Amino acid sequence: MVDFRLDERQIAIQEKYRDFTNRWIIPNARKYDLLAEFPWEVVKAAYKEGVMNGPIPKQFGGNGYSLMEGALAAEELGAGCIGIGIGIEANTLALTPLLLAANEEQQKRFYGRINEEQGVAAYALTEPNAGSDVQGIKSTAIRKGDKYIINGHKRFITNAEVSTFLTVFALTDPDRGSRSLSAIVVPTNSPGIEMKPHMLKMGQRASVQNEIIFHDVEVPVSNLLGSEGQGFLIAMKTFDRTRNGVGSLALGAARVAYETARDWASNRIQFGKPIAQQQVIGFMLADMATSIEAARALVWKAAVAFDQGDKKASMYSAMAKLYASDIAMKVANDAVQIMAGDGYSQDYLVEKVMRDVKLNQIYEGTNQVQRLVISKSIMR
Ligand SMILES: Cc1cc2nc3c(=O)[nH]c(=O)nc-3n(C[C@H](O)[C@H](O)[C@H](O)COP(=O)(O)OP(=O)(O)OC[C@H]3O[C@@H](n4cnc5c(N)ncnc54)[C@H](O)[C@@H]3O)c2cc1C
């Protein structure tokens, strides 16, 4: 049976995140967009109210959410501010490799530390010459006795400068290339880490991204996740779990842009009647509402497919991220167009949504890369 009604637990999660967003994210969204700083006050409140570390198991201080529950939570965060929401979700991105490959001692140690510090982690995969092409990674982690010595260069790493630790992907045997890619937890205060100032960017300005250079950074071998050479698999399996969240954040932002434009158009009188009554505007709003419903159906399907262990779950995750971020970009653009001068003004948040959602088409694999994943899957 296909049933789109949420159960009591799911409704409670949705309400909890909606309430948190209304009290903490919406009132701070414009402030951090203008400041372009990490919103620590919101993250501390999120810890206090149990809004952090959604998918981390309960025994390690998280909420133990399924992907479907995570999708409901992320839509609400996105409805407040994707920039603030991604600070929370990028922490999940960095902790997911531990969920997949860490042993119990490592989970206790690293999840314990994040919870104790009420901090965030960062996922360090991308390099100057390895963006879409993860197999081009050149950073190295060479074993010397009971340590790895890390050298290399990462960029665009969300949360890096505020993180407790980085989940770093590096080659343990450069001669074997990406077959030796490995995932290693690196405390951010390790000597030899050079953190460049965070990048200035178009949208999602409440989140921070840094370039990082590793100069002979030493970490104990006990920080290796899984075994040497499992890094590529861990990175890809991480995205299977997290891409849905990127789609959900975009969906929440699209919902808000649409509702703002709908309400504005219902009240704005030109030529003697509300402009929503002009058929061309009414049809735009109809298309926006329809694409949001379709995106939500796909995001939910992808989440449930993952939770049920469907063989095609990774394809559905790619579809959900691709479709939800593409329609969010179009909805935001149309919302600004409907609201015209007011849409372009900072008096409303639709201009911010338009800047913010662009990034959901880019990170965790560009939408071209999602199409590659989907096309490979459907040709198989
Ligand atoms: C704000 C922000 C936050 C980020 N956060 C993180 C993070 O926390 N951790 C992390 O590791 N990374 C992060 N990233 C990196 C992000 O995932 C990459 O930017 C993204 O994967 C694209 O890589 P690139 O920018 O190097 O573009 P490139 O890979 O150089 O791509 C350039 C263009 O070529 C297209 N292209 C590339 N290959 C193909 C192909 N085979 N077929 C068709 N088209 C192709 C791309 O779609 C794109 O349009 C972040 C990026 C940004 C901007």
Short mmCIF file of C-alpha atoms and ligand atoms in Angstrom, two decimals:
data_model
loop_
_atom_site.label_atom_id
_atom_site.label_comp_id
_atom_site.label_asym_id
_atom_site.label_seq_id
_atom_site.Cartn_x
_atom_site.Cartn_y
_atom_site.Cartn_z
CA MET A 1 0.00 0.00 0.00
CA VAL A 2 1.24 3.51 -0.76
CA ASP A 3 0.32 5.92 2.00
CA PHE A 4 1.48 9.53 2.10
CA ARG A 5 0.03 10.22 5.56
CA LEU A 6 2.66 10.75 8.24
CA ASP A 7 2.50 8.74 11.44
CA GLU A 8 2.49 10.30 14.92
CA ARG A 9 6.27 10.10 15.38
CA GLN A 10 6.88 11.68 11.97
CA ILE A 11 4.41 14.48 12.68
CA ALA A 12 6.10 15.11 16.03
CA ILE A 13 9.51 15.41 14.32
CA GLN A 14 8.10 17.77 11.69
CA GLU A 15 6.49 19.93 14.38
CA LYS A 16 9.64 19.95 16.53
CA TYR A 17 11.80 21.19 13.64
CA ARG A 18 9.14 23.66 12.44
CA ASP A 19 8.90 25.11 15.94
CA PHE A 20 12.70 25.35 16.26
CA THR A 21 12.90 27.01 12.84
CA ASN A 22 10.22 29.55 13.76
CA ARG A 23 11.93 30.49 17.03
CA TRP A 24 15.62 30.27 16.12
CA ILE A 25 16.25 30.18 12.39
CA ILE A 26 13.74 32.61 10.82
CA PRO A 27 14.53 35.44 13.29
CA ASN A 28 18.28 35.01 12.60
CA ALA A 29 18.23 34.26 8.86
CA ARG A 30 18.78 37.79 7.56
CA LYS A 31 21.26 38.66 10.30
CA TYR A 32 23.65 35.82 9.41
CA ASP A 33 23.10 36.32 5.69
CA LEU A 34 24.43 39.86 6.13
CA LEU A 35 27.15 38.96 8.65
CA ALA A 36 28.37 35.90 6.69
CA GLU A 37 29.37 34.22 9.95
CA PHE A 38 28.73 30.80 11.44
CA PRO A 39 25.55 30.96 13.59
CA TRP A 40 26.91 29.50 16.83
CA GLU A 41 23.97 30.74 18.93
CA VAL A 42 21.57 28.75 16.72
CA VAL A 43 23.74 25.61 16.78
CA LYS A 44 24.03 25.77 20.59
CA ALA A 45 20.24 26.11 20.82
CA ALA A 46 19.90 23.20 18.38
CA TYR A 47 22.00 21.05 20.72
CA LYS A 48 19.92 22.11 23.70
CA GLU A 49 16.67 21.23 21.94
CA GLY A 50 17.82 17.93 20.39
CA VAL A 51 17.89 19.21 16.83
CA MET A 52 21.54 18.23 16.08
CA ASN A 53 22.96 14.90 14.94
CA GLY A 54 19.64 13.53 13.62
CA PRO A 55 20.81 10.19 12.16
CA ILE A 56 23.43 9.41 14.82
CA PRO A 57 22.32 6.46 17.01
CA LYS A 58 20.69 7.36 20.31
CA GLN A 59 23.36 5.57 22.38
CA PHE A 60 25.89 8.03 20.93
CA GLY A 61 23.82 11.12 21.68
CA GLY A 62 21.93 11.48 18.39
CA ASN A 63 18.26 11.00 17.48
CA GLY A 64 18.60 7.75 15.50
CA TYR A 65 16.49 9.15 12.65
CA SER A 66 15.68 7.16 9.55
CA LEU A 67 16.20 8.93 6.21
CA MET A 68 12.46 9.63 6.00
CA GLU A 69 12.56 11.31 9.42
CA GLY A 70 15.68 13.21 8.37
CA ALA A 71 13.92 14.42 5.22
CA LEU A 72 11.05 15.87 7.27
CA ALA A 73 13.53 17.61 9.58
CA ALA A 74 15.64 19.04 6.74
CA GLU A 75 12.61 20.44 4.88
CA GLU A 76 11.76 22.49 7.97
CA LEU A 77 15.35 23.72 8.39
CA GLY A 78 15.39 24.74 4.72
CA ALA A 79 12.16 26.66 5.18
CA GLY A 80 14.01 28.87 7.67
CA CYS A 81 17.42 29.36 6.05
CA ILE A 82 19.42 26.86 4.01
CA GLY A 83 22.64 28.58 5.11
CA ILE A 84 21.93 27.84 8.78
CA GLY A 85 20.41 24.47 7.89
CA ILE A 86 23.51 23.36 5.98
CA GLY A 87 25.73 24.07 8.99
CA ILE A 88 23.65 21.43 10.78
CA GLU A 89 23.39 19.09 7.77
CA ALA A 90 27.12 19.37 6.85
CA ASN A 91 27.86 18.18 10.38
CA THR A 92 25.71 15.12 9.57
CA LEU A 93 27.60 14.74 6.27
CA ALA A 94 30.90 14.61 8.18
CA LEU A 95 29.58 12.18 10.81
CA THR A 96 28.00 9.77 8.29
CA PRO A 97 31.31 8.06 7.31
CA LEU A 98 31.61 7.16 11.02
CA LEU A 99 28.12 5.72 10.93
CA LEU A 100 29.18 3.58 7.96
CA ALA A 101 32.70 2.52 8.88
CA ALA A 102 33.78 3.45 12.43
CA ASN A 103 34.16 0.73 15.05
CA GLU A 104 32.43 1.07 18.41
CA GLU A 105 35.47 2.58 20.14
CA GLN A 106 35.76 5.24 17.40
CA GLN A 107 32.04 6.01 17.51
CA LYS A 108 32.22 6.46 21.29
CA ARG A 109 35.34 8.62 21.01
CA PHE A 110 34.31 10.90 18.13
CA TYR A 111 30.54 11.17 18.66
CA GLY A 112 31.29 11.59 22.36
CA ARG A 113 33.65 14.47 21.67
CA ILE A 114 31.24 16.28 19.30
CA ASN A 115 28.43 16.01 21.83
CA GLU A 116 30.58 17.04 24.76
CA GLU A 117 31.83 20.14 22.94
CA GLN A 118 28.43 20.76 21.30
CA GLY A 119 30.52 21.21 18.20
CA VAL A 120 30.37 20.44 14.50
CA ALA A 121 32.43 18.30 12.15
CA ALA A 122 33.44 18.88 8.52
CA TYR A 123 33.67 16.55 5.52
CA ALA A 124 36.91 17.13 3.61
CA LEU A 125 36.75 15.48 0.20
CA THR A 126 37.05 18.20 -2.48
CA GLU A 127 40.45 19.44 -3.71
CA PRO A 128 41.50 22.11 -6.19
CA ASN A 129 41.94 19.45 -8.91
CA ALA A 130 39.35 16.99 -7.65
CA GLY A 131 35.80 18.40 -7.61
CA SER A 132 33.34 16.25 -9.56
CA ASP A 133 36.15 13.78 -10.21
CA VAL A 134 36.78 12.36 -6.74
CA GLN A 135 39.26 9.89 -8.22
CA GLY A 136 41.57 12.83 -8.87
CA ILE A 137 42.28 13.28 -5.14
CA LYS A 138 46.00 13.81 -4.48
CA SER A 139 46.18 14.35 -0.68
CA THR A 140 48.18 11.63 1.00
CA ALA A 141 48.14 9.88 4.38
CA ILE A 142 51.33 7.87 4.63
CA ARG A 143 51.67 5.43 7.50
CA LYS A 144 54.75 5.76 9.70
CA GLY A 145 54.63 3.38 12.67
CA ASP A 146 51.44 4.03 14.59
CA LYS A 147 50.72 7.36 12.81
CA TYR A 148 49.52 8.67 9.47
CA ILE A 149 51.31 11.72 8.13
CA ILE A 150 48.86 13.79 6.10
CA ASN A 151 49.82 16.23 3.35
CA GLY A 152 47.55 17.86 0.81
CA HIS A 153 45.10 20.57 -0.06
CA LYS A 154 41.32 20.64 0.35
CA ARG A 155 38.88 23.38 -0.59
CA PHE A 156 35.24 24.43 -0.20
CA ILE A 157 35.02 22.52 3.11
CA THR A 158 31.83 23.47 4.95
CA ASN A 159 32.17 24.08 8.72
CA ALA A 160 35.97 23.64 8.52
CA GLU A 161 37.07 26.67 10.56
CA VAL A 162 34.52 25.99 13.32
CA SER A 163 34.88 22.23 13.39
CA THR A 164 36.07 19.91 16.13
CA PHE A 165 37.36 17.43 13.58
CA LEU A 166 37.57 16.84 9.85
CA THR A 167 36.70 13.61 8.08
CA VAL A 168 39.52 13.64 5.54
CA PHE A 169 39.82 11.55 2.38
CA ALA A 170 43.42 10.88 1.35
CA LEU A 171 45.56 8.29 -0.45
CA THR A 172 47.39 5.84 1.79
CA ASP A 173 49.39 4.50 -1.19
CA PRO A 174 49.75 7.11 -3.96
CA ASP A 175 51.10 4.45 -6.37
CA ARG A 176 47.71 2.71 -6.22
CA GLY A 177 45.88 6.00 -6.83
CA SER A 178 42.22 6.21 -5.84
CA ARG A 179 42.16 2.49 -4.98
CA SER A 180 44.05 3.52 -1.84
CA LEU A 181 41.65 6.36 -0.96
CA SER A 182 40.98 6.17 2.79
CA ALA A 183 38.83 8.05 5.29
CA ILE A 184 40.62 9.37 8.39
CA VAL A 185 39.39 11.53 11.26
CA VAL A 186 41.70 14.51 11.83
CA PRO A 187 41.22 16.81 14.86
CA THR A 188 41.06 20.39 13.54
CA ASN A 189 43.50 21.65 16.17
CA SER A 190 46.26 19.28 14.96
CA PRO A 191 49.62 21.01 14.38
CA GLY A 192 50.30 21.53 10.66
CA ILE A 193 46.75 22.42 9.62
CA GLU A 194 46.66 25.73 7.76
CA MET A 195 43.11 27.08 7.61
CA LYS A 196 42.55 29.83 5.04
CA PRO A 197 39.89 32.52 5.71
CA HIS A 198 36.39 31.40 4.73
CA MET A 199 35.25 32.10 1.20
CA LEU A 200 32.90 34.96 0.38
CA LYS A 201 29.93 33.70 -1.55
CA MET A 202 26.60 34.46 -3.24
CA GLY A 203 24.21 32.67 -0.90
CA GLN A 204 23.98 30.37 2.13
CA ARG A 205 26.18 32.97 3.74
CA ALA A 206 25.41 31.72 7.26
CA SER A 207 27.61 28.71 6.47
CA VAL A 208 31.39 28.86 6.22
CA GLN A 209 33.73 27.12 3.77
CA ASN A 210 37.52 27.04 3.92
CA GLU A 211 40.50 25.97 1.96
CA ILE A 212 42.77 23.79 4.12
CA ILE A 213 46.40 22.90 3.62
CA PHE A 214 47.86 19.93 5.50
CA HIS A 215 51.58 20.14 6.27
CA ASP A 216 52.84 16.85 7.76
CA VAL A 217 49.77 16.53 10.01
CA GLU A 218 50.12 13.51 12.33
CA VAL A 219 47.15 11.44 13.47
CA PRO A 220 47.09 8.03 15.19
CA VAL A 221 46.32 5.04 12.93
CA SER A 222 43.36 4.38 15.23
CA ASN A 223 41.65 7.32 13.45
CA LEU A 224 41.35 5.35 10.18
CA LEU A 225 37.71 4.51 9.38
CA GLY A 226 37.25 0.96 8.10
CA SER A 227 40.36 -0.18 6.29
CA GLU A 228 42.82 1.43 3.88
CA GLY A 229 41.35 1.69 0.38
CA GLN A 230 37.70 1.86 1.49
CA GLY A 231 37.57 5.66 1.15
CA PHE A 232 35.90 5.86 -2.27
CA LEU A 233 33.13 3.48 -1.22
CA ILE A 234 32.65 5.33 2.09
CA ALA A 235 32.46 8.70 0.29
CA MET A 236 29.87 7.45 -2.23
CA LYS A 237 27.78 5.60 0.37
CA THR A 238 27.81 8.76 2.48
CA PHE A 239 26.28 10.72 -0.42
CA ASP A 240 23.62 8.03 -0.88
CA ARG A 241 22.46 8.91 2.63
CA THR A 242 22.92 12.67 2.56
CA ARG A 243 21.86 13.83 -0.94
CA ASN A 244 18.26 13.48 0.06
CA GLY A 245 18.88 16.10 2.76
CA VAL A 246 20.18 18.54 0.12
CA GLY A 247 16.93 18.01 -1.79
CA SER A 248 14.85 18.43 1.38
CA LEU A 249 16.55 21.71 2.31
CA ALA A 250 15.86 23.02 -1.21
CA LEU A 251 12.25 21.85 -0.96
CA GLY A 252 11.71 23.78 2.28
CA ALA A 253 13.17 26.94 0.76
CA ALA A 254 11.03 26.54 -2.39
CA ARG A 255 7.91 26.16 -0.22
CA VAL A 256 8.60 29.43 1.54
CA ALA A 257 9.36 31.32 -1.70
CA TYR A 258 6.13 30.04 -3.23
CA GLU A 259 3.99 30.87 -0.16
CA THR A 260 5.50 34.36 0.08
CA ALA A 261 4.82 35.06 -3.61
CA ARG A 262 1.29 33.60 -3.40
CA ASP A 263 0.33 35.73 -0.40
CA TRP A 264 1.94 38.84 -1.84
CA ALA A 265 0.19 38.36 -5.22
CA SER A 266 -3.16 37.91 -3.48
CA ASN A 267 -2.82 41.32 -1.86
CA ARG A 268 -1.03 43.37 -4.48
CA ILE A 269 -3.60 45.38 -6.47
CA GLN A 270 -2.71 46.55 -9.96
CA PHE A 271 -5.20 47.40 -12.73
CA GLY A 272 -8.00 47.24 -10.13
CA LYS A 273 -7.57 43.64 -8.89
CA PRO A 274 -5.06 41.40 -7.08
CA ILE A 275 -2.34 40.40 -9.51
CA ALA A 276 -2.88 36.73 -8.51
CA GLN A 277 -6.15 37.05 -10.48
CA GLN A 278 -4.20 37.72 -13.68
CA GLN A 279 -4.17 34.33 -15.35
CA VAL A 280 -0.49 34.49 -16.21
CA ILE A 281 0.40 34.93 -12.50
CA GLY A 282 -2.15 32.36 -11.34
CA PHE A 283 -0.67 29.81 -13.74
CA MET A 284 2.86 30.53 -12.50
CA LEU A 285 1.69 29.93 -8.93
CA ALA A 286 -0.09 26.74 -10.02
CA ASP A 287 3.13 25.44 -11.61
CA MET A 288 5.15 26.34 -8.50
CA ALA A 289 2.71 24.52 -6.19
CA THR A 290 2.66 21.47 -8.50
CA SER A 291 6.45 21.17 -8.76
CA ILE A 292 6.81 21.46 -4.97
CA GLU A 293 4.34 18.60 -4.45
CA ALA A 294 6.15 16.50 -7.07
CA ALA A 295 9.54 17.19 -5.50
CA ARG A 296 8.25 16.24 -2.05
CA ALA A 297 6.82 12.98 -3.40
CA LEU A 298 10.22 12.13 -4.94
CA VAL A 299 12.20 13.12 -1.82
CA TRP A 300 9.93 10.93 0.32
CA LYS A 301 10.12 8.04 -2.16
CA ALA A 302 13.93 8.24 -2.17
CA ALA A 303 14.04 8.32 1.63
CA VAL A 304 11.70 5.37 2.01
CA ALA A 305 13.61 3.43 -0.70
CA PHE A 306 16.79 3.92 1.32
CA ASP A 307 15.14 2.98 4.62
CA GLN A 308 13.71 -0.18 3.05
CA GLY A 309 17.07 -1.20 1.54
CA ASP A 310 15.87 -0.82 -2.08
CA LYS A 311 18.64 -1.71 -4.56
CA LYS A 312 17.96 1.51 -6.47
CA ALA A 313 18.15 3.76 -3.40
CA SER A 314 21.27 5.58 -4.58
CA MET A 315 19.62 6.41 -7.93
CA TYR A 316 16.52 7.75 -6.16
CA SER A 317 18.72 9.89 -3.85
CA ALA A 318 20.38 11.41 -6.93
CA MET A 319 16.94 12.00 -8.51
CA ALA A 320 15.60 13.64 -5.35
CA LYS A 321 18.60 16.00 -5.01
CA LEU A 322 18.53 16.83 -8.72
CA TYR A 323 14.81 17.44 -9.06
CA ALA A 324 14.20 19.24 -5.76
CA SER A 325 17.12 21.65 -6.25
CA ASP A 326 16.23 22.32 -9.90
CA ILE A 327 12.59 23.10 -9.11
CA ALA A 328 13.64 25.18 -6.08
CA MET A 329 15.81 27.32 -8.35
CA LYS A 330 12.90 27.82 -10.75
CA VAL A 331 10.37 28.47 -7.98
CA ALA A 332 12.65 31.05 -6.34
CA ASN A 333 13.28 32.78 -9.66
CA ASP A 334 9.53 32.89 -10.39
CA ALA A 335 8.77 34.16 -6.87
CA VAL A 336 11.15 37.09 -7.39
CA GLN A 337 9.60 37.74 -10.82
CA ILE A 338 6.04 37.71 -9.47
CA MET A 339 6.95 40.08 -6.64
CA ALA A 340 9.02 42.24 -9.01
CA GLY A 341 10.56 45.20 -7.11
CA ASP A 342 9.52 43.78 -3.74
CA GLY A 343 10.93 40.39 -4.76
CA TYR A 344 14.30 41.95 -5.48
CA SER A 345 14.31 43.88 -2.22
CA GLN A 346 15.78 42.65 1.07
CA ASP A 347 12.43 43.49 2.70
CA TYR A 348 11.42 39.94 1.73
CA LEU A 349 13.38 36.69 1.86
CA VAL A 350 12.69 35.51 -1.71
CA GLU A 351 15.81 37.20 -3.09
CA LYS A 352 17.83 35.33 -0.43
CA VAL A 353 16.15 32.03 -1.30
CA MET A 354 17.07 32.61 -4.96
CA ARG A 355 20.73 33.09 -4.00
CA ASP A 356 20.68 30.21 -1.52
CA VAL A 357 19.10 27.43 -3.61
CA LYS A 358 21.60 27.89 -6.46
CA LEU A 359 24.14 26.11 -4.27
CA ASN A 360 21.93 23.02 -3.83
CA GLN A 361 22.42 22.42 -7.58
CA ILE A 362 26.20 22.42 -7.01
CA TYR A 363 27.34 20.75 -3.77
CA GLU A 364 27.33 17.04 -2.90
CA GLY A 365 27.82 16.49 -6.64
CA THR A 366 26.61 18.98 -9.24
CA ASN A 367 23.29 18.27 -10.91
CA GLN A 368 25.20 17.18 -14.03
CA VAL A 369 26.90 14.57 -11.84
CA GLN A 370 23.50 13.47 -10.49
CA ARG A 371 22.39 12.94 -14.10
CA LEU A 372 25.52 10.83 -14.65
CA VAL A 373 24.64 8.69 -11.60
CA ILE A 374 21.04 8.30 -12.79
CA SER A 375 21.95 7.55 -16.41
CA LYS A 376 24.49 4.90 -15.34
CA SER A 377 21.89 3.34 -13.09
CA ILE A 378 19.12 3.20 -15.71
CA MET A 379 21.47 1.77 -18.40
CA ARG A 380 22.68 -0.98 -16.08
C1 LIG B 1 29.58 26.45 -0.77
C2 LIG B 1 30.14 25.10 -1.05
C3 LIG B 1 30.18 24.16 -0.03
C4 LIG B 1 30.81 22.94 -0.24
N1 LIG B 1 30.96 22.05 0.80
C5 LIG B 1 31.77 20.97 0.65
C6 LIG B 1 32.13 20.15 1.77
O1 LIG B 1 31.67 20.35 2.90
N2 LIG B 1 33.00 19.13 1.56
C7 LIG B 1 33.52 18.84 0.34
O2 LIG B 1 34.31 17.92 0.24
N3 LIG B 1 33.18 19.58 -0.75
C8 LIG B 1 32.33 20.64 -0.62
N4 LIG B 1 32.00 21.42 -1.71
C9 LIG B 1 32.53 21.07 -3.02
C10 LIG B 1 31.45 20.67 -4.03
O3 LIG B 1 30.97 19.40 -3.75
C11 LIG B 1 32.07 20.83 -5.42
O4 LIG B 1 32.14 22.23 -5.67
C12 LIG B 1 31.28 20.13 -6.49
O5 LIG B 1 31.35 18.74 -6.34
C13 LIG B 1 31.78 20.50 -7.88
O6 LIG B 1 33.17 20.49 -7.98
P1 LIG B 1 33.92 21.76 -8.61
O7 LIG B 1 33.38 22.99 -8.00
O8 LIG B 1 35.36 21.49 -8.53
O9 LIG B 1 33.45 21.79 -10.14
P2 LIG B 1 34.04 20.91 -11.34
O10 LIG B 1 34.08 19.48 -10.97
O11 LIG B 1 35.26 21.55 -11.87
O12 LIG B 1 32.88 21.08 -12.43
C14 LIG B 1 32.78 22.20 -13.30
C15 LIG B 1 31.58 21.96 -14.23
O13 LIG B 1 31.79 20.80 -15.03
C16 LIG B 1 30.69 19.92 -14.88
N5 LIG B 1 31.20 18.55 -14.98
C17 LIG B 1 32.25 18.01 -14.34
N6 LIG B 1 32.42 16.74 -14.69
C18 LIG B 1 31.45 16.45 -15.59
C19 LIG B 1 31.06 15.30 -16.34
N7 LIG B 1 31.73 14.14 -16.23
N8 LIG B 1 30.00 15.39 -17.14
C20 LIG B 1 29.30 16.54 -17.25
N9 LIG B 1 29.60 17.67 -16.57
C21 LIG B 1 30.65 17.62 -15.76
C22 LIG B 1 30.14 20.23 -13.50
O14 LIG B 1 28.80 19.82 -13.37
C23 LIG B 1 30.28 21.75 -13.47
O15 LIG B 1 29.23 22.36 -14.16
C24 LIG B 1 31.33 22.62 -1.53
C25 LIG B 1 31.23 23.56 -2.57
C26 LIG B 1 30.67 24.78 -2.34
C27 LIG B 1 30.63 25.78 -3.46
#
